[in-house]
Tab-separated table of C-alpha atoms and ligand atoms in Angstrom:
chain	number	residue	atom	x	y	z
A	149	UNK	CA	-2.033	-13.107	26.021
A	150	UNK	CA	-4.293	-13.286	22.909
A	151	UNK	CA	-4.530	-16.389	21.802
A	152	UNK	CA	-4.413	-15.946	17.621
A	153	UNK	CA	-2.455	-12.347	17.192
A	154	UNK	CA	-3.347	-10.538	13.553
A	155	UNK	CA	-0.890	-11.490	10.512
A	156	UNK	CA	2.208	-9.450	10.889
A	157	UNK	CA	4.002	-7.612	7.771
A	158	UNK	CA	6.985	-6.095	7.706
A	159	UNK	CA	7.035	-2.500	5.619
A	160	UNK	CA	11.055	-0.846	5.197
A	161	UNK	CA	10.812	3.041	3.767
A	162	UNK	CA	13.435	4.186	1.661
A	163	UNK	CA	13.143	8.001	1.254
A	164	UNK	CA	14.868	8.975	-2.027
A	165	UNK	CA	14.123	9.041	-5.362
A	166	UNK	CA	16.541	10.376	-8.368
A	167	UNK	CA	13.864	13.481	-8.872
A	168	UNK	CA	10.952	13.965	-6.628
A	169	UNK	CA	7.927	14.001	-8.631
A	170	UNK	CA	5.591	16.830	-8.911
A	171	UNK	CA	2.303	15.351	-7.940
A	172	UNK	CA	3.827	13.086	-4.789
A	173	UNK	CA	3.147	13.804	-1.065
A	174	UNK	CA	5.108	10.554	0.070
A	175	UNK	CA	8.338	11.198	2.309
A	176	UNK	CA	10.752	10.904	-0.608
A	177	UNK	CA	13.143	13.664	-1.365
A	178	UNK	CA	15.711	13.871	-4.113
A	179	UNK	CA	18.802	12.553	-4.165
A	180	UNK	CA	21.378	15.133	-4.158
A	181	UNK	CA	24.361	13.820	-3.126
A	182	UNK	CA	25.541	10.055	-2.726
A	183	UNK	CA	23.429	7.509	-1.856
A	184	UNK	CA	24.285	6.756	2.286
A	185	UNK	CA	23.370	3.100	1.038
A	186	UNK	CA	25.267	1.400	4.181
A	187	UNK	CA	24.479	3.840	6.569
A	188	UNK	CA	21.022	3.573	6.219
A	189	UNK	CA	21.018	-0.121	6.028
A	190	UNK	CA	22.666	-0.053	8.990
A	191	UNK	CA	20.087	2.305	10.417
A	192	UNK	CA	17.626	0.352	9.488
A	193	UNK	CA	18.960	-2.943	11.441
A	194	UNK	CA	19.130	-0.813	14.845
A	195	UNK	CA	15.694	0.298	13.789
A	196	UNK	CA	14.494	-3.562	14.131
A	197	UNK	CA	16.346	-4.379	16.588
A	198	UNK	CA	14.935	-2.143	19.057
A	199	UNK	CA	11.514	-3.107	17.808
A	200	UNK	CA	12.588	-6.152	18.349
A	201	UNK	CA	10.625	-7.020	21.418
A	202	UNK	CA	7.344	-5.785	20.201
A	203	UNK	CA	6.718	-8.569	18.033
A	204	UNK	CA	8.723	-11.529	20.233
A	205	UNK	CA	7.861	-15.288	18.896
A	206	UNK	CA	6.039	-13.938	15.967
A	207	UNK	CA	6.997	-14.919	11.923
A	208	UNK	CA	6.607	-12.503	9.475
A	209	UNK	CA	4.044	-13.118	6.475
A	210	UNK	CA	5.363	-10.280	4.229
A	211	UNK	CA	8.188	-7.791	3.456
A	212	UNK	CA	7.101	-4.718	1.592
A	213	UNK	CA	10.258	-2.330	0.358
A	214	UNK	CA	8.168	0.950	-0.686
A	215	UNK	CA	9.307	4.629	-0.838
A	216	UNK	CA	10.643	6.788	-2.315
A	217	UNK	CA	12.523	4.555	-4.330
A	218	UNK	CA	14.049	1.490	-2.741
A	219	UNK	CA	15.617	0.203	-6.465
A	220	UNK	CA	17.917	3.021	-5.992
A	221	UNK	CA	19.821	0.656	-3.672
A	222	UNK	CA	21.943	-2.266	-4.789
A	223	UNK	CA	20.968	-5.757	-4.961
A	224	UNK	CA	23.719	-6.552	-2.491
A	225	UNK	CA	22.565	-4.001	0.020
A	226	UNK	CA	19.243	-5.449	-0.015
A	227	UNK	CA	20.174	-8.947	-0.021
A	228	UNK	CA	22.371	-7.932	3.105
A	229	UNK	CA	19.818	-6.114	4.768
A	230	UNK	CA	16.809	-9.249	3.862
A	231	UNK	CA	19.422	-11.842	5.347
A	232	UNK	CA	20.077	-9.819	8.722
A	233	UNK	CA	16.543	-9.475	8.870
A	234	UNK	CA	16.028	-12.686	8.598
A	235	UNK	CA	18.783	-13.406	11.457
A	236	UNK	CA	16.186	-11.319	13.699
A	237	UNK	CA	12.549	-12.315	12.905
A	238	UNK	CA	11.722	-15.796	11.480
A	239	UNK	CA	10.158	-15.366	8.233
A	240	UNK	CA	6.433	-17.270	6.823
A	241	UNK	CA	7.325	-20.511	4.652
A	242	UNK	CA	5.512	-18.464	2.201
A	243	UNK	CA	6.329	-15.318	2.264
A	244	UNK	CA	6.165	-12.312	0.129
A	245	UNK	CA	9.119	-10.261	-0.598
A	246	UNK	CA	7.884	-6.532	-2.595
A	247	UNK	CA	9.931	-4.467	-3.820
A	248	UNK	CA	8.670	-0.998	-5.504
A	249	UNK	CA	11.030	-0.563	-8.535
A	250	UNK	CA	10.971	2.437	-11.452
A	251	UNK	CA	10.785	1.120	-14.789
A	252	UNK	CA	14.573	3.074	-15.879
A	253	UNK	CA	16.726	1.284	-17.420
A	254	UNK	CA	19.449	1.498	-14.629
A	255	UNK	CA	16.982	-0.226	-12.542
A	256	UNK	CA	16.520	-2.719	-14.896
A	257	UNK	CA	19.904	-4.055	-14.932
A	258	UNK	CA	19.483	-5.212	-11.249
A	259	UNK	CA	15.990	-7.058	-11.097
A	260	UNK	CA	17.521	-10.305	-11.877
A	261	UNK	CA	19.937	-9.861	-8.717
A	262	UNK	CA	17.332	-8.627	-6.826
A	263	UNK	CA	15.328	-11.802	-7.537
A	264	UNK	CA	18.648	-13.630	-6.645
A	265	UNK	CA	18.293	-12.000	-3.211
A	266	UNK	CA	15.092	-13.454	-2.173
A	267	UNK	CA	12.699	-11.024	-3.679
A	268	UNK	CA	9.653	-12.271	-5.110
A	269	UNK	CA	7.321	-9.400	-6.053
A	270	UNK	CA	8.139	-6.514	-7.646
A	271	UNK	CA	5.607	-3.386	-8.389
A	272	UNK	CA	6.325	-1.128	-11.066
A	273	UNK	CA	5.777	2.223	-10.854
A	274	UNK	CA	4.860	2.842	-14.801
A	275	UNK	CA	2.070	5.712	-14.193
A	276	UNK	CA	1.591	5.729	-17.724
A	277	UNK	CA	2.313	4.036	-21.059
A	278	UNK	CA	2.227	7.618	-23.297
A	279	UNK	CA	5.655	9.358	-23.223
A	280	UNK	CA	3.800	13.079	-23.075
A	281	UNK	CA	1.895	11.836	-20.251
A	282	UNK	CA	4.871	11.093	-18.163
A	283	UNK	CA	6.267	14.508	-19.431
A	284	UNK	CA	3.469	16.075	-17.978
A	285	UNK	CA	3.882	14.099	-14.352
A	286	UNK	CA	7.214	14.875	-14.690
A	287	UNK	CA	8.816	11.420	-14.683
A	288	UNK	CA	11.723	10.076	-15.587
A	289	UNK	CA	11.184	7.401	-17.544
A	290	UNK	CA	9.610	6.945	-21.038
A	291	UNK	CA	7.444	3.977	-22.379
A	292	UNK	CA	10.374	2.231	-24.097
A	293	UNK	CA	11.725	2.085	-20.488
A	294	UNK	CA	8.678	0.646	-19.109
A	295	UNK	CA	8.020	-1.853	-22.005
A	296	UNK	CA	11.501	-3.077	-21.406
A	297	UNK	CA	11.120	-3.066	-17.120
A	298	UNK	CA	8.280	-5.418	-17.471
A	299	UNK	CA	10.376	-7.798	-19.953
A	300	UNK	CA	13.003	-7.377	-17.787
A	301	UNK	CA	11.252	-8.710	-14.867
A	302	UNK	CA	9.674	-11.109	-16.636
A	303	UNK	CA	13.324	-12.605	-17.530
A	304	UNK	CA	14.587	-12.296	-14.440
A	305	UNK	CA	12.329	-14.466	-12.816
A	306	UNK	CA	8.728	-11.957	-11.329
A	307	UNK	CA	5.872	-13.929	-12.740
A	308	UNK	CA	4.544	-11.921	-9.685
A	309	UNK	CA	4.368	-8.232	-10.331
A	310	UNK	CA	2.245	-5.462	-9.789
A	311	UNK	CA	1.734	-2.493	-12.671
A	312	UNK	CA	0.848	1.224	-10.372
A	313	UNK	CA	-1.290	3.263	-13.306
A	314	UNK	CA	-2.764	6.339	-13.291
A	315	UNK	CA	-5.689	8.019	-14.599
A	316	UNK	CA	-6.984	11.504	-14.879
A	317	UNK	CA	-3.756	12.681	-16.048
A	318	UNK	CA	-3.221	16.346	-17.183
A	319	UNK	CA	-5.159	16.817	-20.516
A	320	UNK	CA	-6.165	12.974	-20.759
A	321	UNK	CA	-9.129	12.490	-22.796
A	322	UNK	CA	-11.501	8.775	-22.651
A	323	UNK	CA	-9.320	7.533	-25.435
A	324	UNK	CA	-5.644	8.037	-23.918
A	325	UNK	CA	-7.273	6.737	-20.560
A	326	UNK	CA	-8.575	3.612	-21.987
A	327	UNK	CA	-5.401	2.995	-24.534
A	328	UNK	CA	-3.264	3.553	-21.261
A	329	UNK	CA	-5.358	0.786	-19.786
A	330	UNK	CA	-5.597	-1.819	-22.448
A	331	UNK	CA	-1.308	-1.153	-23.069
A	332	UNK	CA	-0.968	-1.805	-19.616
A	333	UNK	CA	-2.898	-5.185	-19.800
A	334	UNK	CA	-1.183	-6.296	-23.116
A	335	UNK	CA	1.963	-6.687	-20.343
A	336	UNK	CA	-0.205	-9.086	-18.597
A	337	UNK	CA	0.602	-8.302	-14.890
A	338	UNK	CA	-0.914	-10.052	-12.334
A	339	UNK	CA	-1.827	-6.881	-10.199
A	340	UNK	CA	-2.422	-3.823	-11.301
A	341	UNK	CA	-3.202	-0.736	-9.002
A	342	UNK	CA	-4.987	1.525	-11.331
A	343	UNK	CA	-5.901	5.130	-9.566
A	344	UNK	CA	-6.401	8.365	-9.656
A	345	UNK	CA	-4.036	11.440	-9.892
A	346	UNK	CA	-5.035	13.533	-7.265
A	347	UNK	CA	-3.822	16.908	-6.085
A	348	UNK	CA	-2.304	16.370	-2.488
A	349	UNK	CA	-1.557	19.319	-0.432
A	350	UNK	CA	2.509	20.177	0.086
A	351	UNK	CA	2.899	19.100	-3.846
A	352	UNK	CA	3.853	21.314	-6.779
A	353	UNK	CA	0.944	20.207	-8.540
A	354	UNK	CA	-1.447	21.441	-5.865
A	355	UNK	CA	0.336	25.372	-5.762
A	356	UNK	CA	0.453	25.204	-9.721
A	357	UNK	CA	-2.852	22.474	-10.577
A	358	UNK	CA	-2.265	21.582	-14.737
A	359	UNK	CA	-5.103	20.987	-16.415
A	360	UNK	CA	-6.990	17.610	-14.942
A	361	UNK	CA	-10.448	16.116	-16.541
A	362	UNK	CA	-13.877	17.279	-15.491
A	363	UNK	CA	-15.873	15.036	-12.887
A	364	UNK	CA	-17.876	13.674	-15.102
A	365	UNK	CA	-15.329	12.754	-17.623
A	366	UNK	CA	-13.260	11.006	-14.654
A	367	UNK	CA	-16.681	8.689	-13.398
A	368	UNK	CA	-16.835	7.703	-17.442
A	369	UNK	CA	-13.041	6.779	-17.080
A	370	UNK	CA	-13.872	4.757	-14.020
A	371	UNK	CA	-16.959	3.154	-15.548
A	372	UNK	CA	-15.102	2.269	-18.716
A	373	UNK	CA	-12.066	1.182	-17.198
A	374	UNK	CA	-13.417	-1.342	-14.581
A	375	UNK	CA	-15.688	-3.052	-17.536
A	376	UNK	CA	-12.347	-3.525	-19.180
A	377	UNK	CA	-10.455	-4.288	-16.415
A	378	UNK	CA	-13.024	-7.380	-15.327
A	379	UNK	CA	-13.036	-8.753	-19.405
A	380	UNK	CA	-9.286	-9.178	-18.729
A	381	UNK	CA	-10.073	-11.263	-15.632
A	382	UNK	CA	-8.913	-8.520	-12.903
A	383	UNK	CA	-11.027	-8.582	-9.863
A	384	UNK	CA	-11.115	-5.559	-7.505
A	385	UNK	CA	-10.926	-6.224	-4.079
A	386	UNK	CA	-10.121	-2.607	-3.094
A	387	UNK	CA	-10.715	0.735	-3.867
A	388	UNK	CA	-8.040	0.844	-6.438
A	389	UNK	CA	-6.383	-2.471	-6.267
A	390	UNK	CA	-7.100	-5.069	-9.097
A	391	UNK	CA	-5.697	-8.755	-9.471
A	392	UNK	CA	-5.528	-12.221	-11.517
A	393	UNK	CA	-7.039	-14.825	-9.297
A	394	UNK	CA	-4.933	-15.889	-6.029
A	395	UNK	CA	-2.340	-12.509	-6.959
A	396	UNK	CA	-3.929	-10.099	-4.416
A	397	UNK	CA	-1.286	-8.258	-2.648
A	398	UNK	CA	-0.861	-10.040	0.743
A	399	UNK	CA	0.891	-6.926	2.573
A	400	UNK	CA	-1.444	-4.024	1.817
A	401	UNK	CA	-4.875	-6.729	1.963
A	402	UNK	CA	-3.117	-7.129	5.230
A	403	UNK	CA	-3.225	-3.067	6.273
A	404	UNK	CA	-6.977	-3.282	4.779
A	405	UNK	CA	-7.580	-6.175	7.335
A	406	UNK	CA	-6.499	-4.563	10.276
A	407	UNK	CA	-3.750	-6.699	10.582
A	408	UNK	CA	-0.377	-5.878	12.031
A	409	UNK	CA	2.885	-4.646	10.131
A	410	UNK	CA	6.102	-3.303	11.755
A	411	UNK	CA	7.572	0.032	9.988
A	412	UNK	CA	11.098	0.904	9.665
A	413	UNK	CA	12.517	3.516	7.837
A	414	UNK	CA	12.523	7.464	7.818
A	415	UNK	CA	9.122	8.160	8.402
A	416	UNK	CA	7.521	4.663	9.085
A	417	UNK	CA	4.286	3.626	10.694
A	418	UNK	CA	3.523	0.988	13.018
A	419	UNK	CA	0.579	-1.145	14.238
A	420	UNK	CA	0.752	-4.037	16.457
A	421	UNK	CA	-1.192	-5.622	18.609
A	422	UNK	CA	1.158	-6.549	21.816
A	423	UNK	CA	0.785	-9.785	24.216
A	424	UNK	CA	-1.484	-7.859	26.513
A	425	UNK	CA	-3.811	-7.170	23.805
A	426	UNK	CA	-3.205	-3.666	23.642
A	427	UNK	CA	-3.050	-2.070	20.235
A	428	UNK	CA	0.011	0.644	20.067
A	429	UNK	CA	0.599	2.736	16.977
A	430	UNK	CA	4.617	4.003	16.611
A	431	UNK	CA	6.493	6.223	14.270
A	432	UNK	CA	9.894	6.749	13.091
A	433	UNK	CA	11.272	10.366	12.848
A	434	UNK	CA	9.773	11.675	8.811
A	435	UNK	CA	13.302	13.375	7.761
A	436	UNK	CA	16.211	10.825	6.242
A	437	UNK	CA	18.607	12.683	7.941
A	438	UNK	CA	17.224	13.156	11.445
A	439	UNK	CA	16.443	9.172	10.969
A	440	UNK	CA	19.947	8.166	10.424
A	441	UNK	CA	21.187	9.964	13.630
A	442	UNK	CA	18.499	8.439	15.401
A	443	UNK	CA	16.424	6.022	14.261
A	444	UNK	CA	14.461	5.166	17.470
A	445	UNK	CA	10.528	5.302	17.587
A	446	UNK	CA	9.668	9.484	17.559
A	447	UNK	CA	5.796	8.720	19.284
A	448	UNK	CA	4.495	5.725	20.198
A	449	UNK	CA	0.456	5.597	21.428
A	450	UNK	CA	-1.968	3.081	22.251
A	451	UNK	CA	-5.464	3.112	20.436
A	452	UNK	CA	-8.222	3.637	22.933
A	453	UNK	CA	-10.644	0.185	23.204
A	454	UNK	CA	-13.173	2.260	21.921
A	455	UNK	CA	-11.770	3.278	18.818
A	456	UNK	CA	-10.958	0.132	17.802
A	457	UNK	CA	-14.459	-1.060	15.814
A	458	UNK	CA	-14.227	2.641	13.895
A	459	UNK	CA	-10.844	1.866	12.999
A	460	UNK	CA	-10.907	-1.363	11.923
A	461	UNK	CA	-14.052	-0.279	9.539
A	462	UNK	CA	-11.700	2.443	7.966
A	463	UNK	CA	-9.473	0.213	7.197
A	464	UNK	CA	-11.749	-2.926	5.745
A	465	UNK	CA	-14.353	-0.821	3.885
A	466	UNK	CA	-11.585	-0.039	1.231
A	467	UNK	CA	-12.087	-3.844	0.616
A	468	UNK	CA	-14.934	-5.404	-1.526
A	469	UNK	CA	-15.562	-8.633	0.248
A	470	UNK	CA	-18.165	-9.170	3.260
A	471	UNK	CA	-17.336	-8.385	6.360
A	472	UNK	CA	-16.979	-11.696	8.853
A	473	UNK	CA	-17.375	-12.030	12.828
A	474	UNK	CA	-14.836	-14.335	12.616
A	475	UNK	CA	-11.979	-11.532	11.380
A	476	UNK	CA	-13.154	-8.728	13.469
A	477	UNK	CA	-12.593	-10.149	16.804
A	478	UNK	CA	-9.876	-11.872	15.866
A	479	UNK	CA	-7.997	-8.438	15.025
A	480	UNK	CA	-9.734	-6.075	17.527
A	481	UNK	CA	-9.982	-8.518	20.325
A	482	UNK	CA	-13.530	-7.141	20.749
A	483	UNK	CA	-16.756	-8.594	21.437
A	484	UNK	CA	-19.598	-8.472	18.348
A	485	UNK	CA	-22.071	-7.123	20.781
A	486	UNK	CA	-19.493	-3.779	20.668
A	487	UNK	CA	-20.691	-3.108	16.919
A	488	UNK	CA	-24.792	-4.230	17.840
A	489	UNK	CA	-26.230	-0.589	17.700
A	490	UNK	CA	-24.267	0.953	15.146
A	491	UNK	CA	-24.895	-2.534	12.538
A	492	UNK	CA	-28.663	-2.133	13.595
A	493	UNK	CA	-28.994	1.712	12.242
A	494	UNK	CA	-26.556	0.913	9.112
A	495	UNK	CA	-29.299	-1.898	8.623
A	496	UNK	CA	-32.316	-0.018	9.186
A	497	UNK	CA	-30.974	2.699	6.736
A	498	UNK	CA	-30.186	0.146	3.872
A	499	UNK	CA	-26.634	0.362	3.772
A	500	UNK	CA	-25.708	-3.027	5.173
A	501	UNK	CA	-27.678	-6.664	5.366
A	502	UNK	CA	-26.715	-8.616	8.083
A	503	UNK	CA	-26.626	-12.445	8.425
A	504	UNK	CA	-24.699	-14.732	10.662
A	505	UNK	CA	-21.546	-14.764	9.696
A	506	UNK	CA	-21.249	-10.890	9.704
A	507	UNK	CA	-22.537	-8.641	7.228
A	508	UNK	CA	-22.475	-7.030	3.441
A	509	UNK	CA	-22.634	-3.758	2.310
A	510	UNK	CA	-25.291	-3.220	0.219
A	511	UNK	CA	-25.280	-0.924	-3.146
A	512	UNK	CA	-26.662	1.882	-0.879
A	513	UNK	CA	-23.321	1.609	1.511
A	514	UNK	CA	-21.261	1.622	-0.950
A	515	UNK	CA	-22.679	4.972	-2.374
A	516	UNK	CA	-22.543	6.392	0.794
A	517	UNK	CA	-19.501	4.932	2.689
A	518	UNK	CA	-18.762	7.549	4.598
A	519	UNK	CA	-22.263	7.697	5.923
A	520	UNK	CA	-21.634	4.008	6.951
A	521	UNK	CA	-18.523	4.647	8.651
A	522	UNK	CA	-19.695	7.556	10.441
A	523	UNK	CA	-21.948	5.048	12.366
A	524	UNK	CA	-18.513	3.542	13.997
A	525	UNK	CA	-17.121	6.330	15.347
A	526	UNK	CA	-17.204	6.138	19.017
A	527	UNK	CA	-20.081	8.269	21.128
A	528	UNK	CA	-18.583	10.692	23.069
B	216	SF4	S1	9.258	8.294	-7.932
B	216	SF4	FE1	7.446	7.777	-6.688
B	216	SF4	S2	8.039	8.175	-4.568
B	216	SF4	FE2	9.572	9.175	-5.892
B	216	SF4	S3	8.868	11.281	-6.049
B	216	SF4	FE3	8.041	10.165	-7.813
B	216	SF4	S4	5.999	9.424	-7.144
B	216	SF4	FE4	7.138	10.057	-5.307
């Protein structure tokens, strides 16, 4: 049995949302008759239960309640479901409770019971701060609403919270992009995941594209937006992913570090590392209602030894910190010699400078990342 086993988070999918959304590829669909709120807790237990035995003896660091739209369920539900949970799986003395929330005003009526339940981080998914910019996404919510979600939270209790924004937005010039920015800061979140809309295949948008900014007029949003982002004291440590010292977000830096999370949930993804060292990847069946009839793993897999180097660089690349011996073999369970050749070319072509503890990617990698992880991927 390994001796140290990766940080384990939990992640629990909740698949509906009042309206699906026009640009969103996530398994949500909309609600269109009554919420099965106990059913699908109750799903959800049997769901854990069975998984149960995969993560034996462990504690878990995080709890991350994403979807769809998880606020659509009541505070008691959710305290029910965290304290069964918690029956099952011992949980970190620390550890962080997420829950995604939409800034309507329904939703903001429970966020001081559902910091009463035990949760202690709550992302809001504002998009944008400019009511005929969350026309055009087809939200909704309006910015009164969101002004009044992040008070809300604020009162109830989240000086945690994380602000999702987005940028290149149908007809958004540099000006509503920036002002979108500097409203969102004026709220003074302590993470803020600012990215861009993109058109995902399987989407409305994609079929029937609006209007987006040129290239060039996106990389001057980017440029722009990061300068302001850092004068407020943000630091990016991933691709999109910005935070006030110390307010990272433990459960996706987790994903980004290879660690291991547990999914449950219509459509969740798992990734743990079991006592023989073996790494096995498991998924839950995608549809809600297939999942409540039978939520029991739909494929489980193990990831071939030799994969794992390429796919623990796809994962920690996203992140803008060095890269340490120390972390890779404690996730991978892999020697450093296994990475030798591939760190020699990057280093030879510029993209990475190597010292003892590991390595950095230099300006070079960074502009060409995927030239840098192509070096990973395992010779056939
Ligand atoms: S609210 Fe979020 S999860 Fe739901 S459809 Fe819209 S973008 Fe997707």
């Amino acid at each position: 049995m390994p001796t140290i086993l990766p940080k384990l988070g939990l992640y629990i999918h909740f698949p509906w949302c009042a309206k699906k959304c026009p640009y969103c590829d996530f398994n949500s669909h909309t609600l269109k008759e009554q919420l099965p709120e106990q059913d699908y807790i109750q799903a959800l237990l049997t769901d854990l239960t069975q998984d149960l035995p995969y993560v034996k003896g462990r504690e878990l660091n995080t709890i991350f309640m994403g979807g769809g739209t998880p606020s659509l369920f009541s505070p008691a539900s959710l305290q029910q479901l965290l304290a069964e949970i918690g029956q099952r799986i011992n949980f970190a003395s620390d550890i962080e409770i997420t829950l995604e929330a939409n800034p309507g005003s329904v939703e903001q009526t429970k966020f001081q019971a559902y910091f009463t339940a035990g949760i202690n981080r709550l992302s809001l998914g504002i998009q944008s701060l400019q009511d005929d910019k969350l026309a055009a996404l087809g939200r909704i919510h309006n910015a009164h609403s969101a002004y009044n979600a992040v008070v809300a939270a604020k009162q109830a209790g989240f000086i945690n919270f994380n602000i999702d924004l987005m940028f290149g937005l149908p007809a958004q010039s540099l000006d509503d992009a920036l002002h979108d920015l500097s409203a969102a800061l004026s709220l003074a979140p302590t993470h803020l995941s600012w990215y861009q809309l993109t058109l995902e295949p399987n989407t409305l948008f994609y079929h029937r594209p609006p209007p987006l900014p040129a290239d060039d007029m996106l990389w001057e949003f980017q440029q722009q937006g990061q300068h302001l982002l850092k004068s407020h004291g943000y630091e990016q440590y991933e691709v999109s992913a910005y935070a006030k010292s110390g307010k990272q977000c433990r459960h996706n830096r987790n994903y980004w570090e290879f660690g291991d999370y547990l999914g449950i949930g219509a459509g969740a993804h798992s990734k743990l590392t079991l006592s023989d060292g073996q790494v096995m990847r498991m998924s839950k069946l995608k549809h809600p209602k297939a999942y409540l009839m039978n939520p029991s793993p739909a494929e489980q897999k193990f990831v071939a030894k030799q994969d794992l180097g390429f796919e623990f660089m796809l994962n920690y690349l996203r992140l803008k910190q060095a890269f340490t011996w120390q972390l890779f073999e404690q996730q991978t369970l892999l020697d450093r010699n296994s990475l030798a050749a591939p760190l020699q070319l990057a280093e030879l072509k510029g993209l990475v400078t190597i010292n003892p503890q590991g390595f950095t990617v230099t300006d070079l990698g960074w502009q060409f990342l995927n030239d840098l992880l192509e070096l990973f991927l395992p010779k056939q």
